[in-house]
């Protein structure tokens, strides 16, 4: 247990901060995902064919291609793309994108593809009468979406959002290949310097189990809360 | 888009696809047995067997596949009795370690799929089988299994696609599968977009084939109720 001591002698504090980093990346990623999902779900539900196609293209590609490949695309391609844009604006230097941003964006895009399907399904399962009633009452589309449809949709989507969160949390382990110091990377460093990979990777597994367990409890609480009236 | 660049590297990527397919097929094949085995344990009335299968699937579904591969590939070599046993012949190779990790991972997910399929079997059917005097093995192979296969097909199709994507992690333990080769080409040529498009299309083609194969099977196995 000395290996997990807090401070200079052990890896306890390092692993603690690495766990916080995992949570931070996962949280950033899922919010980026929600933002993208809101856009692409509305594309998929739109009556315009070309928007439908764009929406389907997004979900098919990012759910069908391995996460690791997407991370490599953004890891190796990200700074190139930013420098290309910067060049148009007249900046010629080298720009390096922070590993956190690369990770959050790449996992966010993948998570967004799953969330898109969740949002779409939830909106589709709302009773048609709700839409018709809102229109008859003379609400503007923007207002009835925010005040009537989305609050109902979130309740229906909650169990699936919980699933997407679990997937996103586990996908963050793949960002370790870019060098971002989250649980997996820290365990790799610790395993390398102490020559005790079995202990540190098993401990990483325990940390992930701990995270998934508590997020499941939290989502169950939320579901109970939002299902009170039903 | 540089077509010359793509045609130069395409054969290498295609060759690596073979390893990806191999890893996917082998782990799915072994995973089915693991999945059915633990699904049966899950329905058992023995508490210990139930807990073993419950925690097996809980642990493997609650941790990332990457951790599982690393524990098996880097971690197990540390245990002395494993290094001295015959298991070491397999566990020192990244190839068999990857297959072991994938098998255990897909086994955990498919055990959940099969378990819920076992639970949907109508009690009346089993009572009828008993009434007709079928013994346990007959009931299992002739009645339970066909129903389970049909019930779990759509969910299992998703699991196949997840496993195909999961094999990309083999590249983290030095295997040169499609993702591994793609990464190698990207890091030597710095052309991530082209390589992503080619490797991504190969993956999409494979998911498309799996998707349609499952759809075809579903149609074949359909019978009116």
Short mmCIF file of N, CA, C and O in Angstrom, two decimals, chain B residues 114-187:
data_model
loop_
_atom_site.label_atom_id
_atom_site.label_comp_id
_atom_site.label_asym_id
_atom_site.label_seq_id
_atom_site.Cartn_x
_atom_site.Cartn_y
_atom_site.Cartn_z
N UNK B 114 -27.36 -12.50 -23.95
CA UNK B 114 -27.95 -13.84 -23.93
C UNK B 114 -28.82 -14.04 -22.70
O UNK B 114 -29.85 -14.69 -22.76
N UNK B 115 -28.38 -13.45 -21.58
CA UNK B 115 -29.17 -13.61 -20.35
C UNK B 115 -30.58 -13.05 -20.54
O UNK B 115 -31.57 -13.70 -20.24
N UNK B 116 -30.64 -11.84 -21.11
CA UNK B 116 -31.97 -11.26 -21.25
C UNK B 116 -32.79 -12.04 -22.28
O UNK B 116 -34.01 -12.11 -22.18
N UNK B 117 -32.09 -12.68 -23.25
CA UNK B 117 -32.82 -13.51 -24.20
C UNK B 117 -33.35 -14.78 -23.53
O UNK B 117 -34.47 -15.19 -23.79
N UNK B 118 -32.54 -15.37 -22.63
CA UNK B 118 -32.99 -16.54 -21.89
C UNK B 118 -34.23 -16.21 -21.06
O UNK B 118 -35.13 -17.02 -20.90
N UNK B 119 -34.23 -14.98 -20.53
CA UNK B 119 -35.34 -14.60 -19.67
C UNK B 119 -36.64 -14.39 -20.43
O UNK B 119 -37.72 -14.42 -19.83
N UNK B 120 -36.53 -14.14 -21.75
CA UNK B 120 -37.76 -13.90 -22.50
C UNK B 120 -38.46 -15.19 -22.92
O UNK B 120 -39.56 -15.14 -23.44
N UNK B 121 -37.78 -16.34 -22.71
CA UNK B 121 -38.41 -17.60 -23.12
C UNK B 121 -39.68 -17.83 -22.32
O UNK B 121 -39.67 -17.78 -21.09
N UNK B 122 -40.71 -18.08 -23.04
CA UNK B 122 -42.02 -18.29 -22.42
C UNK B 122 -42.02 -19.57 -21.57
O UNK B 122 -41.55 -20.61 -22.01
N UNK B 123 -42.53 -19.46 -20.34
CA UNK B 123 -42.55 -20.63 -19.43
C UNK B 123 -43.34 -21.79 -20.02
O UNK B 123 -42.99 -22.95 -19.85
N UNK B 124 -44.41 -21.44 -20.72
CA UNK B 124 -45.27 -22.47 -21.29
C UNK B 124 -44.53 -23.40 -22.24
O UNK B 124 -44.79 -24.61 -22.27
N UNK B 125 -43.60 -22.81 -22.98
CA UNK B 125 -42.82 -23.61 -23.93
C UNK B 125 -42.00 -24.66 -23.19
O UNK B 125 -41.94 -25.83 -23.58
N UNK B 126 -41.38 -24.22 -22.08
CA UNK B 126 -40.55 -25.15 -21.31
C UNK B 126 -41.41 -26.23 -20.66
O UNK B 126 -41.02 -27.40 -20.60
N UNK B 127 -42.59 -25.83 -20.19
CA UNK B 127 -43.49 -26.81 -19.60
C UNK B 127 -43.95 -27.83 -20.63
O UNK B 127 -44.01 -29.03 -20.37
N UNK B 128 -44.21 -27.32 -21.84
CA UNK B 128 -44.62 -28.22 -22.92
C UNK B 128 -43.52 -29.21 -23.23
O UNK B 128 -43.77 -30.41 -23.43
N UNK B 129 -42.25 -28.71 -23.24
CA UNK B 129 -41.12 -29.59 -23.52
C UNK B 129 -41.03 -30.68 -22.46
O UNK B 129 -40.80 -31.85 -22.77
N UNK B 130 -41.23 -30.27 -21.21
CA UNK B 130 -41.17 -31.23 -20.13
C UNK B 130 -42.30 -32.25 -20.26
O UNK B 130 -42.11 -33.45 -20.08
N UNK B 131 -43.46 -31.71 -20.61
CA UNK B 131 -44.63 -32.59 -20.76
C UNK B 131 -44.43 -33.60 -21.86
O UNK B 131 -44.91 -34.73 -21.78
N UNK B 132 -43.70 -33.20 -22.91
CA UNK B 132 -43.46 -34.11 -24.03
C UNK B 132 -42.34 -35.10 -23.71
O UNK B 132 -42.00 -35.95 -24.53
N UNK B 133 -41.73 -34.94 -22.53
CA UNK B 133 -40.72 -35.90 -22.11
C UNK B 133 -39.34 -35.64 -22.69
O UNK B 133 -38.51 -36.53 -22.74
N UNK B 134 -39.05 -34.42 -23.11
CA UNK B 134 -37.71 -34.12 -23.59
C UNK B 134 -36.77 -33.99 -22.40
O UNK B 134 -37.14 -33.43 -21.37
N UNK B 135 -35.54 -34.53 -22.55
CA UNK B 135 -34.60 -34.36 -21.45
C UNK B 135 -33.93 -32.99 -21.51
O UNK B 135 -34.16 -32.20 -22.42
N UNK B 136 -33.06 -32.71 -20.52
CA UNK B 136 -32.53 -31.36 -20.37
C UNK B 136 -31.69 -30.91 -21.56
O UNK B 136 -31.80 -29.77 -22.01
N UNK B 137 -30.81 -31.81 -22.05
CA UNK B 137 -29.95 -31.42 -23.18
C UNK B 137 -30.79 -31.14 -24.42
O UNK B 137 -30.53 -30.19 -25.15
N UNK B 138 -31.79 -31.99 -24.62
CA UNK B 138 -32.65 -31.77 -25.79
C UNK B 138 -33.37 -30.45 -25.69
O UNK B 138 -33.44 -29.69 -26.65
N UNK B 139 -33.93 -30.17 -24.50
CA UNK B 139 -34.66 -28.91 -24.33
C UNK B 139 -33.74 -27.74 -24.59
O UNK B 139 -34.11 -26.77 -25.25
N UNK B 140 -32.47 -27.85 -24.09
CA UNK B 140 -31.54 -26.74 -24.26
C UNK B 140 -31.20 -26.52 -25.73
O UNK B 140 -31.34 -25.42 -26.26
N UNK B 141 -30.80 -27.61 -26.43
CA UNK B 141 -30.30 -27.42 -27.79
C UNK B 141 -31.41 -27.25 -28.82
O UNK B 141 -31.25 -26.55 -29.80
N UNK B 142 -32.55 -27.92 -28.58
CA UNK B 142 -33.59 -27.88 -29.61
C UNK B 142 -34.62 -26.78 -29.37
O UNK B 142 -35.30 -26.35 -30.30
N UNK B 143 -34.75 -26.35 -28.13
CA UNK B 143 -35.80 -25.37 -27.86
C UNK B 143 -35.26 -24.03 -27.35
O UNK B 143 -35.50 -22.99 -27.95
N UNK B 144 -34.47 -24.09 -26.26
CA UNK B 144 -33.98 -22.83 -25.70
C UNK B 144 -33.05 -22.09 -26.66
O UNK B 144 -33.24 -20.91 -26.94
N UNK B 145 -32.04 -22.81 -27.16
CA UNK B 145 -31.01 -22.16 -27.95
C UNK B 145 -31.55 -21.46 -29.20
O UNK B 145 -31.21 -20.30 -29.45
N UNK B 146 -32.41 -22.13 -30.00
CA UNK B 146 -32.92 -21.43 -31.18
C UNK B 146 -33.68 -20.13 -30.83
O UNK B 146 -33.53 -19.13 -31.52
N UNK B 147 -34.43 -20.16 -29.73
CA UNK B 147 -35.16 -18.96 -29.33
C UNK B 147 -34.17 -17.86 -28.92
O UNK B 147 -34.31 -16.70 -29.32
N UNK B 148 -33.16 -18.27 -28.14
CA UNK B 148 -32.18 -17.29 -27.67
C UNK B 148 -31.44 -16.65 -28.84
O UNK B 148 -31.25 -15.44 -28.90
N UNK B 149 -31.05 -17.50 -29.82
CA UNK B 149 -30.31 -16.96 -30.97
C UNK B 149 -31.15 -15.92 -31.69
O UNK B 149 -30.69 -14.82 -32.00
N UNK B 150 -32.40 -16.25 -31.89
CA UNK B 150 -33.25 -15.34 -32.64
C UNK B 150 -33.49 -14.04 -31.85
O UNK B 150 -33.42 -12.95 -32.41
N UNK B 151 -33.71 -14.19 -30.55
CA UNK B 151 -33.99 -13.01 -29.73
C UNK B 151 -32.81 -12.07 -29.63
O UNK B 151 -32.98 -10.85 -29.60
N UNK B 152 -31.60 -12.66 -29.54
CA UNK B 152 -30.46 -11.80 -29.23
C UNK B 152 -29.77 -11.28 -30.48
O UNK B 152 -28.80 -10.55 -30.38
N UNK B 153 -30.29 -11.65 -31.65
CA UNK B 153 -29.58 -11.29 -32.88
C UNK B 153 -29.36 -9.78 -33.07
O UNK B 153 -28.23 -9.36 -33.33
N UNK B 154 -30.38 -8.93 -32.94
CA UNK B 154 -30.14 -7.50 -33.17
C UNK B 154 -29.11 -6.91 -32.22
O UNK B 154 -28.18 -6.21 -32.64
N UNK B 155 -29.23 -7.24 -30.92
CA UNK B 155 -28.29 -6.70 -29.94
C UNK B 155 -26.90 -7.27 -30.17
O UNK B 155 -25.89 -6.57 -30.02
N UNK B 156 -26.84 -8.55 -30.57
CA UNK B 156 -25.54 -9.15 -30.80
C UNK B 156 -24.86 -8.54 -32.03
O UNK B 156 -23.64 -8.41 -32.07
N UNK B 157 -25.64 -8.12 -33.00
CA UNK B 157 -25.07 -7.43 -34.15
C UNK B 157 -24.35 -6.16 -33.74
O UNK B 157 -23.24 -5.88 -34.21
N UNK B 158 -24.96 -5.40 -32.83
CA UNK B 158 -24.30 -4.20 -32.30
C UNK B 158 -23.00 -4.56 -31.61
O UNK B 158 -22.00 -3.86 -31.73
N UNK B 159 -23.05 -5.64 -30.84
CA UNK B 159 -21.86 -6.06 -30.11
C UNK B 159 -20.74 -6.44 -31.08
O UNK B 159 -19.57 -6.15 -30.84
N UNK B 160 -21.11 -7.06 -32.22
CA UNK B 160 -20.09 -7.41 -33.21
C UNK B 160 -19.41 -6.15 -33.74
O UNK B 160 -18.18 -6.11 -33.90
N UNK B 161 -20.21 -5.12 -33.98
CA UNK B 161 -19.63 -3.88 -34.49
C UNK B 161 -18.74 -3.23 -33.43
O UNK B 161 -17.65 -2.74 -33.73
N UNK B 162 -19.19 -3.26 -32.17
CA UNK B 162 -18.37 -2.70 -31.09
C UNK B 162 -17.04 -3.44 -30.98
O UNK B 162 -16.01 -2.86 -30.72
N UNK B 163 -17.11 -4.77 -31.18
CA UNK B 163 -15.88 -5.56 -31.08
C UNK B 163 -14.94 -5.23 -32.23
O UNK B 163 -13.73 -5.11 -32.03
N UNK B 164 -15.51 -5.05 -33.42
CA UNK B 164 -14.68 -4.67 -34.57
C UNK B 164 -13.93 -3.38 -34.25
O UNK B 164 -12.73 -3.25 -34.48
N UNK B 165 -14.66 -2.41 -33.67
CA UNK B 165 -14.01 -1.16 -33.29
C UNK B 165 -13.01 -1.38 -32.16
O UNK B 165 -11.98 -0.73 -32.10
N UNK B 166 -13.36 -2.30 -31.26
CA UNK B 166 -12.50 -2.56 -30.12
C UNK B 166 -11.15 -3.12 -30.51
O UNK B 166 -10.14 -2.85 -29.86
N UNK B 167 -11.10 -3.89 -31.62
CA UNK B 167 -9.83 -4.49 -32.00
C UNK B 167 -8.78 -3.43 -32.34
O UNK B 167 -7.60 -3.74 -32.41
N UNK B 168 -9.22 -2.19 -32.54
CA UNK B 168 -8.23 -1.14 -32.83
C UNK B 168 -7.27 -0.97 -31.66
O UNK B 168 -6.15 -0.48 -31.83
N UNK B 169 -7.69 -1.39 -30.46
CA UNK B 169 -6.81 -1.25 -29.30
C UNK B 169 -5.64 -2.22 -29.33
O UNK B 169 -4.70 -2.08 -28.57
N UNK B 170 -5.71 -3.21 -30.23
CA UNK B 170 -4.58 -4.12 -30.38
C UNK B 170 -3.33 -3.35 -30.75
O UNK B 170 -2.21 -3.77 -30.45
N UNK B 171 -3.52 -2.19 -31.38
CA UNK B 171 -2.36 -1.41 -31.79
C UNK B 171 -1.60 -0.85 -30.59
O UNK B 171 -0.43 -0.49 -30.71
N UNK B 172 -2.24 -0.80 -29.40
CA UNK B 172 -1.53 -0.29 -28.23
C UNK B 172 -0.58 -1.33 -27.64
O UNK B 172 0.26 -1.00 -26.83
N UNK B 173 -0.76 -2.61 -28.02
CA UNK B 173 0.20 -3.61 -27.56
C UNK B 173 1.03 -4.13 -28.74
O UNK B 173 1.24 -5.33 -28.88
N UNK B 174 1.47 -3.20 -29.55
CA UNK B 174 2.43 -3.41 -30.65
C UNK B 174 1.92 -4.22 -31.84
O UNK B 174 2.68 -4.50 -32.75
N UNK B 175 0.65 -4.60 -31.85
CA UNK B 175 0.17 -5.33 -33.03
C UNK B 175 -0.12 -4.34 -34.15
O UNK B 175 -0.57 -3.23 -33.90
N UNK B 176 0.15 -4.76 -35.39
CA UNK B 176 -0.09 -3.85 -36.50
C UNK B 176 -1.40 -4.20 -37.20
O UNK B 176 -1.41 -4.77 -38.28
N UNK B 177 -2.49 -3.85 -36.57
CA UNK B 177 -3.78 -4.02 -37.20
C UNK B 177 -4.06 -2.76 -38.02
O UNK B 177 -3.18 -1.91 -38.18
N UNK B 178 -5.29 -2.63 -38.53
CA UNK B 178 -5.59 -1.51 -39.42
C UNK B 178 -5.28 -0.17 -38.75
O UNK B 178 -4.63 0.70 -39.35
N UNK B 179 -5.72 0.00 -37.50
CA UNK B 179 -5.44 1.26 -36.81
C UNK B 179 -3.95 1.43 -36.54
O UNK B 179 -3.42 2.53 -36.67
N UNK B 180 -3.28 0.33 -36.19
CA UNK B 180 -1.85 0.40 -35.92
C UNK B 180 -1.08 0.87 -37.15
O UNK B 180 -0.22 1.76 -37.06
N UNK B 181 -1.39 0.28 -38.29
CA UNK B 181 -0.72 0.67 -39.53
C UNK B 181 -1.08 2.11 -39.91
O UNK B 181 -0.22 2.90 -40.32
N UNK B 182 -2.37 2.46 -39.73
CA UNK B 182 -2.80 3.82 -40.05
C UNK B 182 -2.01 4.82 -39.21
O UNK B 182 -1.52 5.83 -39.72
N UNK B 183 -1.85 4.50 -37.93
CA UNK B 183 -1.09 5.42 -37.05
C UNK B 183 0.35 5.52 -37.52
O UNK B 183 0.94 6.60 -37.54
N UNK B 184 0.91 4.38 -37.89
CA UNK B 184 2.30 4.38 -38.33
C UNK B 184 2.47 5.26 -39.57
O UNK B 184 3.40 6.06 -39.66
N UNK B 185 1.54 5.11 -40.53
CA UNK B 185 1.64 5.92 -41.75
C UNK B 185 1.45 7.40 -41.42
O UNK B 185 2.19 8.26 -41.90
N UNK B 186 0.49 7.71 -40.54
CA UNK B 186 0.26 9.11 -40.18
C UNK B 186 1.51 9.70 -39.54
O UNK B 186 1.94 10.79 -39.88
N UNK B 187 2.13 8.94 -38.61
CA UNK B 187 3.23 9.54 -37.88
C UNK B 187 4.51 9.61 -38.71
O UNK B 187 5.43 10.33 -38.33
#
